[in-house]
mmCIF file of C-alpha atoms in Angstrom:
data_model
loop_
_atom_site.group_PDB
_atom_site.id
_atom_site.type_symbol
_atom_site.label_atom_id
_atom_site.label_comp_id
_atom_site.label_asym_id
_atom_site.label_seq_id
_atom_site.Cartn_x
_atom_site.Cartn_y
_atom_site.Cartn_z
ATOM 1 C CA MET A 7 33.963 20.956 -56.038
ATOM 2 C CA SER A 8 31.037 23.280 -56.081
ATOM 3 C CA ALA A 9 31.318 27.062 -55.329
ATOM 4 C CA SER A 10 30.252 28.322 -51.945
ATOM 5 C CA VAL A 11 27.059 30.300 -51.660
ATOM 6 C CA VAL A 12 26.571 33.345 -49.362
ATOM 7 C CA VAL A 13 24.097 32.366 -46.653
ATOM 8 C CA LEU A 14 24.185 35.658 -44.784
ATOM 9 C CA ARG A 15 25.701 39.077 -45.629
ATOM 10 C CA GLY A 16 25.681 42.347 -43.759
ATOM 11 C CA THR A 17 27.750 45.154 -42.225
ATOM 12 C CA LEU A 18 29.440 44.682 -38.777
ATOM 13 C CA GLU A 19 32.316 46.401 -37.148
ATOM 14 C CA LYS A 20 35.505 44.512 -36.381
ATOM 15 C CA ARG A 21 37.884 45.510 -33.568
ATOM 16 C CA ASP A 22 41.349 45.980 -34.888
ATOM 17 C CA VAL A 23 44.641 45.414 -32.970
ATOM 18 C CA ARG A 24 44.687 49.049 -31.806
ATOM 19 C CA GLY A 25 41.162 48.761 -30.327
ATOM 20 C CA SER A 26 39.450 50.826 -33.061
ATOM 21 C CA TRP A 27 36.176 49.593 -34.581
ATOM 22 C CA ILE A 28 36.202 49.380 -38.389
ATOM 23 C CA GLU A 29 33.171 48.646 -40.542
ATOM 24 C CA HIS A 30 33.362 45.479 -42.623
ATOM 25 C CA THR A 31 31.131 43.636 -44.924
ATOM 26 C CA VAL A 32 30.725 40.158 -43.298
ATOM 27 C CA GLU A 33 29.447 36.951 -44.908
ATOM 28 C CA VAL A 34 28.739 33.483 -43.758
ATOM 29 C CA THR A 35 29.016 31.009 -46.602
ATOM 30 C CA SER A 36 27.654 27.541 -47.357
ATOM 31 C CA ASP A 37 31.150 26.028 -46.984
ATOM 32 C CA ARG A 38 31.053 27.190 -43.275
ATOM 33 C CA ARG A 39 33.379 30.170 -43.665
ATOM 34 C CA LEU A 40 33.145 33.691 -42.276
ATOM 35 C CA ARG A 41 34.524 36.070 -44.871
ATOM 36 C CA TYR A 42 35.048 39.694 -43.907
ATOM 37 C CA TYR A 43 36.436 42.656 -45.680
ATOM 38 C CA PRO A 44 36.677 46.389 -45.062
ATOM 39 C CA PHE A 45 35.607 48.723 -47.742
ATOM 40 C CA ASP A 46 39.102 48.757 -49.262
ATOM 41 C CA GLY A 47 38.373 45.259 -50.495
ATOM 42 C CA ALA A 48 41.032 43.115 -48.667
ATOM 43 C CA VAL A 49 39.226 39.793 -48.098
ATOM 44 C CA LYS A 50 39.979 37.634 -45.059
ATOM 45 C CA SER A 51 38.396 34.294 -44.267
ATOM 46 C CA LEU A 52 37.929 32.083 -41.187
ATOM 47 C CA GLN A 53 36.852 28.461 -41.150
ATOM 48 C CA LEU A 54 34.022 28.414 -38.595
ATOM 49 C CA ALA A 55 34.328 24.668 -37.841
ATOM 50 C CA SER A 56 37.845 25.195 -36.528
ATOM 51 C CA LEU A 57 36.906 27.854 -33.947
ATOM 52 C CA TRP A 58 38.040 27.188 -30.430
ATOM 53 C CA LYS A 59 35.131 29.021 -28.751
ATOM 54 C CA ILE A 60 32.287 31.335 -29.614
ATOM 55 C CA GLU A 61 31.308 33.886 -26.943
ATOM 56 C CA ALA A 62 28.563 36.490 -26.891
ATOM 57 C CA LYS A 63 29.649 39.559 -24.921
ATOM 58 C CA GLY A 64 26.351 41.005 -23.874
ATOM 59 C CA SER A 65 23.894 41.636 -26.696
ATOM 60 C CA ASN A 66 26.215 43.856 -28.721
ATOM 61 C CA SER A 67 29.488 42.035 -29.292
ATOM 62 C CA LEU A 68 30.536 38.564 -30.529
ATOM 63 C CA LEU A 69 33.987 37.011 -29.851
ATOM 64 C CA LEU A 70 35.223 34.280 -32.228
ATOM 65 C CA TRP A 71 38.194 32.586 -30.570
ATOM 66 C CA THR A 72 40.626 30.810 -32.922
ATOM 67 C CA ASP A 73 42.662 29.528 -29.917
ATOM 68 C CA ALA A 74 43.082 30.451 -26.259
ATOM 69 C CA GLN A 75 44.788 33.797 -27.041
ATOM 70 C CA ASN A 76 43.571 34.964 -30.471
ATOM 71 C CA ARG A 77 40.147 36.240 -31.288
ATOM 72 C CA LEU A 78 38.055 38.167 -33.765
ATOM 73 C CA GLN A 79 35.608 40.655 -32.122
ATOM 74 C CA LEU A 80 32.474 41.818 -34.035
ATOM 75 C CA ARG A 81 29.674 44.160 -33.122
ATOM 76 C CA ALA A 82 26.744 45.806 -34.828
ATOM 77 C CA PRO A 83 27.597 49.337 -36.044
ATOM 78 C CA PRO A 84 26.191 52.171 -33.884
ATOM 79 C CA ARG A 85 24.427 53.600 -36.908
ATOM 80 C CA SER A 86 22.981 51.024 -39.194
ATOM 81 C CA PRO A 87 23.999 51.426 -42.828
ATOM 82 C CA GLY A 88 20.671 50.125 -43.962
ATOM 83 C CA PRO A 89 18.550 46.969 -43.705
ATOM 84 C CA GLY A 90 20.503 43.833 -43.045
ATOM 85 C CA PRO A 91 20.931 40.956 -40.652
ATOM 86 C CA SER A 92 21.339 41.590 -36.897
ATOM 87 C CA LEU A 93 24.294 40.570 -34.815
ATOM 88 C CA ALA A 94 22.039 37.898 -33.286
ATOM 89 C CA GLU A 95 21.382 36.468 -36.799
ATOM 90 C CA PHE A 96 25.157 36.342 -37.438
ATOM 91 C CA GLU A 97 25.680 34.609 -34.042
ATOM 92 C CA ARG A 98 23.082 31.970 -34.894
ATOM 93 C CA GLU A 99 24.678 31.179 -38.304
ATOM 94 C CA VAL A 100 28.147 31.101 -36.874
ATOM 95 C CA ARG A 101 27.087 28.694 -34.095
ATOM 96 C CA GLU A 102 25.231 26.453 -36.487
ATOM 97 C CA ALA A 103 28.228 26.298 -38.866
ATOM 98 C CA HIS A 104 30.571 25.624 -36.003
ATOM 99 C CA ALA A 105 28.410 22.850 -34.597
ATOM 100 C CA ALA A 106 27.926 21.209 -37.958
ATOM 101 C CA GLY A 107 31.640 21.016 -38.659
ATOM 102 C CA ALA A 108 31.801 19.735 -42.243
ATOM 103 C CA PRO A 109 30.948 22.027 -45.160
ATOM 104 C CA ARG A 110 27.299 22.059 -46.337
ATOM 105 C CA ALA A 111 26.672 21.004 -49.906
ATOM 106 C CA SER A 112 25.852 23.870 -52.205
ATOM 107 C CA PRO A 113 22.469 23.803 -53.928
#
């Protein structure tokens, strides 16, 4: 099995269970996963093909539903930490990975 390759990496904010927005490094990988981790280094992963629904909430928030009640909410940080992909670019990659279903072959 070949290792996954990062297709897109940037900084987004993730809403936590208390409603606070926390900056995370977010990656979309060639094996169709979304990996996200806050700056303390705790890595979490989500298989994009298994998402129940993807919903854009205006132009500034993206909801990734794992089932009818559980979701991951992402947005672009109010102050950009530097050059990087936009929320729209992340949305496009997430939708493509979800639509494709099976993992892409690594180069």
